[in-house]
mmCIF file of C-alpha atoms and ligand atoms in Angstrom:
data_model
loop_
_atom_site.group_PDB
_atom_site.id
_atom_site.type_symbol
_atom_site.label_atom_id
_atom_site.label_comp_id
_atom_site.label_asym_id
_atom_site.label_seq_id
_atom_site.Cartn_x
_atom_site.Cartn_y
_atom_site.Cartn_z
ATOM 1 C CA MET A 599 -2.653 27.641 -12.722
ATOM 2 C CA LYS A 600 -2.046 27.749 -8.735
ATOM 3 C CA VAL A 601 0.742 27.208 -7.129
ATOM 4 C CA ILE A 602 0.588 25.754 -3.391
ATOM 5 C CA GLU A 603 3.856 25.340 -1.168
ATOM 6 C CA THR A 604 2.281 24.087 1.908
ATOM 7 C CA ILE A 605 0.571 20.767 2.987
ATOM 8 C CA ALA A 606 -2.213 22.353 4.855
ATOM 9 C CA GLU A 607 -3.128 24.622 2.237
ATOM 10 C CA MET A 608 -3.110 21.553 -0.883
ATOM 11 C CA LYS A 609 -5.527 19.692 1.793
ATOM 12 C CA ARG A 610 -7.960 22.728 2.057
ATOM 13 C CA VAL A 611 -7.819 23.273 -1.795
ATOM 14 C CA ARG A 612 -8.884 19.568 -2.703
ATOM 15 C CA LEU A 613 -11.809 19.607 -0.530
ATOM 16 C CA GLU A 614 -12.940 22.464 -2.539
ATOM 17 C CA LEU A 615 -12.699 20.508 -5.680
ATOM 18 C CA PRO A 616 -15.314 18.817 -7.614
ATOM 19 C CA GLY A 617 -15.053 15.709 -9.804
ATOM 20 C CA SER A 618 -12.083 13.568 -10.192
ATOM 21 C CA VAL A 619 -8.512 14.539 -9.587
ATOM 22 C CA ALA A 620 -5.473 13.338 -10.904
ATOM 23 C CA LEU A 621 -2.092 13.360 -9.799
ATOM 24 C CA VAL A 622 1.604 13.711 -11.378
ATOM 25 C CA PRO A 623 4.130 12.957 -9.159
ATOM 26 C CA THR A 624 7.611 14.312 -10.568
ATOM 27 C CA MET A 625 10.665 15.694 -8.894
ATOM 28 C CA GLY A 626 10.612 18.611 -11.653
ATOM 29 C CA TYR A 627 13.348 19.355 -14.429
ATOM 30 C CA LEU A 628 10.640 18.264 -16.900
ATOM 31 C CA HIS A 629 11.027 17.308 -20.328
ATOM 32 C CA ASP A 630 8.356 16.130 -22.627
ATOM 33 C CA GLY A 631 8.034 12.632 -21.245
ATOM 34 C CA HIS A 632 6.617 14.576 -17.915
ATOM 35 C CA LEU A 633 3.945 16.606 -20.238
ATOM 36 C CA GLU A 634 2.860 13.467 -21.749
ATOM 37 C CA LEU A 635 1.584 12.290 -18.062
ATOM 38 C CA VAL A 636 -0.178 15.678 -17.294
ATOM 39 C CA ARG A 637 -1.682 15.656 -21.094
ATOM 40 C CA ARG A 638 -3.391 12.485 -20.313
ATOM 41 C CA ALA A 639 -4.084 13.521 -16.789
ATOM 42 C CA LYS A 640 -5.982 16.582 -17.880
ATOM 43 C CA ALA A 641 -7.554 14.474 -21.093
ATOM 44 C CA GLU A 642 -8.927 11.852 -18.572
ATOM 45 C CA ASN A 643 -9.713 13.738 -15.221
ATOM 46 C CA ARG A 644 -11.693 17.031 -14.332
ATOM 47 C CA TRP A 645 -8.479 18.510 -12.506
ATOM 48 C CA GLY A 646 -5.013 17.727 -12.998
ATOM 49 C CA VAL A 647 -2.857 18.267 -10.047
ATOM 50 C CA VAL A 648 1.563 18.292 -10.421
ATOM 51 C CA SER A 649 3.850 17.840 -7.856
ATOM 52 C CA ILE A 650 7.281 19.157 -7.653
ATOM 53 C CA PHE A 651 9.323 17.233 -4.839
ATOM 54 C CA VAL A 652 12.549 16.163 -5.146
ATOM 55 C CA ASN A 653 12.355 13.441 -2.616
ATOM 56 C CA PRO A 654 15.504 13.591 -0.071
ATOM 57 C CA THR A 655 14.636 10.013 1.067
ATOM 58 C CA GLN A 656 14.927 7.797 -2.251
ATOM 59 C CA PHE A 657 18.526 9.195 -2.603
ATOM 60 C CA ALA A 658 21.122 7.096 -1.101
ATOM 61 C CA PRO A 659 23.975 8.812 0.488
ATOM 62 C CA HIS A 660 26.328 8.971 -2.187
ATOM 63 C CA GLU A 661 23.728 9.711 -4.975
ATOM 64 C CA ASP A 662 24.339 13.326 -4.077
ATOM 65 C CA TYR A 663 20.410 14.629 -3.781
ATOM 66 C CA THR A 664 21.817 18.628 -3.334
ATOM 67 C CA ALA A 665 23.303 18.082 -6.942
ATOM 68 C CA TYR A 666 19.759 16.980 -8.294
ATOM 69 C CA LEU A 667 18.642 19.408 -11.255
ATOM 70 C CA ARG A 668 15.911 21.719 -10.228
ATOM 71 C CA ASP A 669 14.532 24.845 -12.187
ATOM 72 C CA ILE A 670 11.225 25.837 -10.773
ATOM 73 C CA PRO A 671 10.482 28.545 -13.085
ATOM 74 C CA ARG A 672 11.098 26.848 -16.077
ATOM 75 C CA ASP A 673 9.117 24.065 -14.758
ATOM 76 C CA LEU A 674 6.060 26.503 -14.099
ATOM 77 C CA ALA A 675 6.087 27.757 -17.671
ATOM 78 C CA MET A 676 5.954 24.389 -19.508
ATOM 79 C CA LEU A 677 3.419 23.401 -16.922
ATOM 80 C CA GLU A 678 1.118 26.649 -17.737
ATOM 81 C CA LYS A 679 1.361 25.430 -21.612
ATOM 82 C CA VAL A 680 -0.325 21.835 -20.607
ATOM 83 C CA ASN A 681 -2.703 23.816 -18.775
ATOM 84 C CA ALA A 682 -2.206 21.719 -15.447
ATOM 85 C CA ASP A 683 -3.948 23.244 -12.673
ATOM 86 C CA MET A 684 -2.014 23.266 -9.597
ATOM 87 C CA VAL A 685 1.304 22.733 -8.948
ATOM 88 C CA PHE A 686 2.291 21.488 -5.644
ATOM 89 C CA ILE A 687 5.639 21.998 -4.394
ATOM 90 C CA PRO A 688 6.496 21.392 -0.733
ATOM 91 C CA SER A 689 9.210 21.753 1.298
ATOM 92 C CA ALA A 690 11.802 18.401 2.726
ATOM 93 C CA ASP A 691 11.281 20.044 6.187
ATOM 94 C CA GLU A 692 7.458 19.796 5.876
ATOM 95 C CA MET A 693 7.566 16.670 4.246
ATOM 96 C CA TYR A 694 9.703 14.970 6.399
ATOM 97 C CA ARG A 695 9.346 16.505 9.635
ATOM 98 C CA THR A 696 11.911 15.939 13.012
ATOM 99 C CA GLY A 697 10.793 12.946 14.202
ATOM 100 C CA HIS A 698 9.550 10.896 11.437
ATOM 101 C CA HIS A 699 9.643 7.300 11.616
ATOM 102 C CA THR A 700 6.922 5.603 9.150
ATOM 103 C CA TRP A 701 8.227 4.111 5.939
ATOM 104 C CA VAL A 702 6.012 1.671 3.777
ATOM 105 C CA ASN A 703 8.569 -0.879 2.599
ATOM 106 C CA VAL A 704 6.986 -3.225 -0.265
ATOM 107 C CA GLU A 705 9.158 -6.252 -0.350
ATOM 108 C CA GLN A 706 10.459 -8.875 -2.481
ATOM 109 C CA ILE A 707 9.967 -6.930 -5.909
ATOM 110 C CA THR A 708 12.200 -3.966 -4.227
ATOM 111 C CA ASP A 709 15.222 -6.116 -3.836
ATOM 112 C CA ARG A 710 15.719 -6.752 -7.709
ATOM 113 C CA LEU A 711 17.157 -4.799 -10.498
ATOM 114 C CA GLU A 712 17.149 -1.341 -9.640
ATOM 115 C CA GLY A 713 16.217 -2.267 -5.855
ATOM 116 C CA GLU A 714 19.608 -4.181 -5.407
ATOM 117 C CA ILE A 715 21.487 -1.631 -6.984
ATOM 118 C CA ARG A 716 20.260 1.232 -5.340
ATOM 119 C CA PRO A 717 19.303 -0.521 -1.660
ATOM 120 C CA GLY A 718 16.448 1.731 0.025
ATOM 121 C CA HIS A 719 15.537 3.610 -3.077
ATOM 122 C CA PHE A 720 12.065 2.523 -3.312
ATOM 123 C CA ARG A 721 11.185 2.824 0.237
ATOM 124 C CA GLY A 722 11.824 6.552 -0.252
ATOM 125 C CA VAL A 723 9.487 6.143 -3.717
ATOM 126 C CA ALA A 724 6.669 4.233 -1.795
ATOM 127 C CA THR A 725 6.725 6.623 1.250
ATOM 128 C CA VAL A 726 6.523 9.045 -0.724
ATOM 129 C CA CYS A 727 3.636 8.605 -3.226
ATOM 130 C CA ASN A 728 2.162 7.367 -0.016
ATOM 131 C CA LYS A 729 2.098 10.565 1.226
ATOM 132 C CA LEU A 730 1.512 12.916 -1.801
ATOM 133 C CA PHE A 731 -1.585 10.456 -1.820
ATOM 134 C CA ASN A 732 -2.836 11.041 1.180
ATOM 135 C CA ILE A 733 -2.408 14.786 0.808
ATOM 136 C CA VAL A 734 -3.858 15.166 -2.855
ATOM 137 C CA GLN A 735 -6.409 12.130 -2.524
ATOM 138 C CA PRO A 736 -6.523 11.937 -6.253
ATOM 139 C CA ALA A 737 -8.561 9.288 -7.905
ATOM 140 C CA ARG A 738 -5.975 8.421 -10.332
ATOM 141 C CA ALA A 739 -2.064 8.476 -10.502
ATOM 142 C CA TYR A 740 -0.093 8.942 -13.594
ATOM 143 C CA PHE A 741 3.566 7.163 -13.851
ATOM 144 C CA GLY A 742 5.880 6.865 -16.902
ATOM 145 C CA GLN A 743 6.437 3.119 -18.356
ATOM 146 C CA LYS A 744 10.354 4.210 -18.208
ATOM 147 C CA ASP A 745 10.387 3.377 -14.739
ATOM 148 C CA ALA A 746 9.079 0.169 -14.889
ATOM 149 C CA GLN A 747 9.848 -1.171 -11.683
ATOM 150 C CA GLN A 748 8.573 2.243 -9.881
ATOM 151 C CA LEU A 749 4.966 1.492 -11.359
ATOM 152 C CA VAL A 750 5.086 -2.240 -10.143
ATOM 153 C CA VAL A 751 6.474 -0.850 -6.832
ATOM 154 C CA ILE A 752 3.323 1.612 -6.842
ATOM 155 C CA ARG A 753 0.793 -0.952 -8.054
ATOM 156 C CA ARG A 754 1.443 -3.499 -5.631
ATOM 157 C CA MET A 755 1.586 -0.711 -2.598
ATOM 158 C CA VAL A 756 -1.807 0.627 -4.094
ATOM 159 C CA SER A 757 -3.445 -2.626 -4.283
ATOM 160 C CA ASP A 758 -1.851 -4.294 -0.848
ATOM 161 C CA LEU A 759 -2.901 -1.447 1.020
ATOM 162 C CA ASN A 760 -6.077 -1.337 -0.468
ATOM 163 C CA MET A 761 -5.852 2.504 -1.248
ATOM 164 C CA ASN A 762 -8.733 4.463 -3.079
ATOM 165 C CA LEU A 763 -6.965 5.246 -6.737
ATOM 166 C CA GLU A 764 -5.928 4.247 -10.175
ATOM 167 C CA VAL A 765 -2.363 3.787 -10.571
ATOM 168 C CA VAL A 766 -2.308 5.184 -14.757
ATOM 169 C CA ASN A 767 0.398 3.739 -17.129
ATOM 170 C CA VAL A 768 1.737 6.185 -19.466
ATOM 171 C CA PRO A 769 4.002 4.895 -22.769
ATOM 172 C CA THR A 770 7.963 5.953 -22.486
ATOM 173 C CA VAL A 771 8.113 9.064 -24.563
ATOM 174 C CA ARG A 772 11.289 9.110 -26.976
ATOM 175 C CA GLU A 773 13.366 11.090 -28.911
ATOM 176 C CA ALA A 774 13.924 11.278 -32.642
ATOM 177 C CA ASP A 775 16.383 8.420 -32.473
ATOM 178 C CA GLY A 776 14.875 6.243 -29.645
ATOM 179 C CA LEU A 777 16.541 7.561 -26.468
ATOM 180 C CA ALA A 778 14.186 7.486 -23.686
ATOM 181 C CA MET A 779 13.691 10.810 -22.331
ATOM 182 C CA SER A 780 15.168 11.640 -18.769
ATOM 183 C CA SER A 781 16.437 14.353 -16.747
ATOM 184 C CA ARG A 782 19.610 12.737 -16.702
ATOM 185 C CA ASN A 783 20.288 12.901 -19.962
ATOM 186 C CA THR A 784 21.116 16.628 -19.314
ATOM 187 C CA TYR A 785 24.522 15.118 -18.252
ATOM 188 C CA LEU A 786 25.697 13.819 -21.256
ATOM 189 C CA SER A 787 28.379 14.803 -23.442
ATOM 190 C CA PRO A 788 27.098 15.327 -27.292
ATOM 191 C CA ASP A 789 29.521 11.678 -27.916
ATOM 192 C CA GLU A 790 27.860 10.295 -24.973
ATOM 193 C CA ARG A 791 24.380 11.784 -26.250
ATOM 194 C CA ARG A 792 25.289 9.758 -29.221
ATOM 195 C CA ALA A 793 26.197 6.565 -28.136
ATOM 196 C CA ALA A 794 23.140 6.206 -25.332
ATOM 197 C CA VAL A 795 21.050 5.386 -28.226
ATOM 198 C CA VAL A 796 22.890 2.062 -27.694
ATOM 199 C CA LEU A 797 19.937 1.092 -24.947
ATOM 200 C CA TYR A 798 17.181 1.364 -27.754
ATOM 201 C CA HIS A 799 19.372 -0.455 -30.027
ATOM 202 C CA ALA A 800 19.804 -3.329 -27.041
ATOM 203 C CA LEU A 801 15.898 -3.680 -26.633
ATOM 204 C CA LYS A 802 15.080 -3.398 -30.527
ATOM 205 C CA LEU A 803 16.873 -6.587 -30.644
ATOM 206 C CA ALA A 804 15.460 -8.470 -28.133
ATOM 207 C CA GLN A 805 11.704 -7.275 -29.677
ATOM 208 C CA LYS A 806 13.298 -8.675 -32.804
ATOM 209 C CA MET A 807 14.383 -11.825 -31.128
ATOM 210 C CA TRP A 808 11.185 -12.448 -29.610
ATOM 211 C CA SER A 809 9.138 -11.388 -33.407
ATOM 212 C CA GLN A 810 11.373 -13.857 -34.514
ATOM 213 C CA GLY A 811 10.149 -16.731 -32.051
ATOM 214 C CA ASP A 812 13.126 -16.840 -30.037
ATOM 215 C CA ARG A 813 12.424 -17.556 -26.277
ATOM 216 C CA ASP A 814 15.546 -17.847 -24.575
ATOM 217 C CA PRO A 815 16.305 -15.506 -22.205
ATOM 218 C CA HIS A 816 19.947 -16.310 -21.773
ATOM 219 C CA ARG A 817 20.618 -16.015 -25.074
ATOM 220 C CA MET A 818 18.672 -12.671 -25.220
ATOM 221 C CA ARG A 819 20.501 -11.198 -22.484
ATOM 222 C CA HIS A 820 23.868 -12.055 -24.114
ATOM 223 C CA GLU A 821 23.255 -10.432 -27.874
ATOM 224 C CA MET A 822 21.878 -7.549 -26.022
ATOM 225 C CA ILE A 823 25.215 -7.177 -23.649
ATOM 226 C CA LYS A 824 27.418 -7.703 -27.176
ATOM 227 C CA LEU A 825 25.591 -4.664 -28.900
ATOM 228 C CA ILE A 826 26.291 -2.576 -25.868
ATOM 229 C CA GLU A 827 29.840 -3.530 -25.102
ATOM 230 C CA GLU A 828 30.008 -2.704 -28.893
ATOM 231 C CA GLU A 829 29.823 0.645 -27.843
ATOM 232 C CA PRO A 830 33.110 2.434 -26.665
ATOM 233 C CA LEU A 831 31.099 5.157 -24.473
ATOM 234 C CA VAL A 832 29.484 2.436 -22.317
ATOM 235 C CA GLU A 833 31.276 2.729 -18.807
ATOM 236 C CA LYS A 834 29.269 -0.191 -17.219
ATOM 237 C CA ILE A 835 26.513 -2.504 -17.443
ATOM 238 C CA ASP A 836 24.415 -2.550 -13.855
ATOM 239 C CA TYR A 837 21.663 -5.130 -15.188
ATOM 240 C CA VAL A 838 20.138 -6.362 -18.642
ATOM 241 C CA SER A 839 17.028 -8.167 -17.342
ATOM 242 C CA VAL A 840 14.312 -10.390 -19.276
ATOM 243 C CA ALA A 841 11.744 -11.246 -16.527
ATOM 244 C CA ASP A 842 8.308 -11.284 -15.239
ATOM 245 C CA SER A 843 6.411 -7.709 -15.305
ATOM 246 C CA GLU A 844 4.722 -7.990 -12.200
ATOM 247 C CA THR A 845 6.919 -10.029 -9.894
ATOM 248 C CA LEU A 846 10.343 -8.876 -12.012
ATOM 249 C CA GLU A 847 11.492 -12.894 -11.298
ATOM 250 C CA GLU A 848 13.942 -13.779 -14.240
ATOM 251 C CA LEU A 849 12.079 -16.074 -17.083
ATOM 252 C CA HIS A 850 13.786 -19.160 -17.819
ATOM 253 C CA GLU A 851 11.425 -19.217 -20.997
ATOM 254 C CA VAL A 852 10.745 -15.803 -22.608
ATOM 255 C CA SER A 853 7.113 -15.252 -22.377
ATOM 256 C CA PRO A 854 4.379 -12.747 -23.725
ATOM 257 C CA ARG A 855 4.460 -9.514 -21.959
ATOM 258 C CA ALA A 856 8.140 -10.450 -20.365
ATOM 259 C CA LEU A 857 9.342 -6.945 -19.373
ATOM 260 C CA VAL A 858 13.119 -6.667 -20.632
ATOM 261 C CA SER A 859 14.863 -3.278 -18.823
ATOM 262 C CA LEU A 860 18.468 -2.535 -18.681
ATOM 263 C CA ALA A 861 20.676 -0.202 -16.831
ATOM 264 C CA VAL A 862 23.742 1.246 -17.893
ATOM 265 C CA LYS A 863 26.112 4.001 -17.493
ATOM 266 C CA ILE A 864 27.788 5.973 -20.132
ATOM 267 C CA GLY A 865 30.091 8.910 -18.645
ATOM 268 C CA ARG A 866 28.222 10.173 -15.469
ATOM 269 C CA PRO A 867 24.895 9.756 -15.820
ATOM 270 C CA ARG A 868 23.488 5.748 -15.006
ATOM 271 C CA LEU A 869 20.534 5.122 -17.818
ATOM 272 C CA ILE A 870 17.434 3.329 -17.506
ATOM 273 C CA ASP A 871 15.059 2.085 -20.172
ATOM 274 C CA ASN A 872 12.661 -1.136 -20.821
ATOM 275 C CA ILE A 873 10.142 -2.364 -23.276
ATOM 276 C CA VAL A 874 7.401 -4.795 -22.747
ATOM 277 C CA LEU A 875 7.222 -7.620 -25.369
ATOM 278 C CA GLU A 876 4.492 -7.667 -27.256
HETATM 279 O O1 PAF B 1758 9.895 9.401 -10.402
HETATM 280 C C1 PAF B 1758 10.374 10.000 -9.819
HETATM 281 O O2 PAF B 1758 10.128 11.005 -10.559
HETATM 282 C C2 PAF B 1758 9.804 9.583 -8.618
HETATM 283 O O3 PAF B 1758 10.649 8.683 -8.077
HETATM 284 C C3 PAF B 1758 8.490 10.444 -7.965
HETATM 285 C C4 PAF B 1758 7.580 9.180 -8.811
HETATM 286 C C5 PAF B 1758 7.784 11.751 -8.166
HETATM 287 C C6 PAF B 1758 9.014 10.034 -6.437
HETATM 288 O O4 PAF B 1758 9.323 10.865 -5.704
#
């Protein structure tokens, strides 16, 4: 497994790679959800490149970019085991040189849900993904369904800007009790970890209501919120949404492939999760 630390070297190595190249963009501190992206990328392409870059521009000033968990030796050991071919670890100074003034702004769909609570977040995500796509030039880029809005934003950007790659969506990897895997779970105390499964239970409730023929999004949200509020360790519900899975607009009637998503603060971390109703 080759570790590459500069943009120039990544570009040079890329030119010598025959066959399809997959990119798995990450911010490191990997878990099995990331490894699943790499497994898929490797199964479907000749080369699997993983980027590890804690992107400063997607953090708001109060979100503490410097405190984001980092452990490169641990990440590299995990990536060896899933046969990643290359790991690209650029520095923030090189990615954002003094005088960097170009941003990618995907409009409208970034005003809702996570975008409403974290203004500017998706501008940072879209910009860094655009840069990584330009540097690595992948045929396919792999993203987890857990960050559903991020996936919608990246798909929109790739389509709107006629970029030459396929965006691949990989299902959320869950712990045995249903909690979606996330680096943020590390911040949960044992009691909070037990409480955090309430997000999954709320999504299961929505799925059950849908299966039983309930098409009222207000009732669906109401029942989900009621269930979440029964958990004493829940600090705050940021949103519970039943939305169109492309426009992310709230639905007046629940339809097939509706995106049910939620963001809930349990103790220190803010957890997000979603399902698409089938
Ligand atoms: O999902 C993430 O880890 C990040 O938002 C991404 C896609 C690597 C961009 O920094």
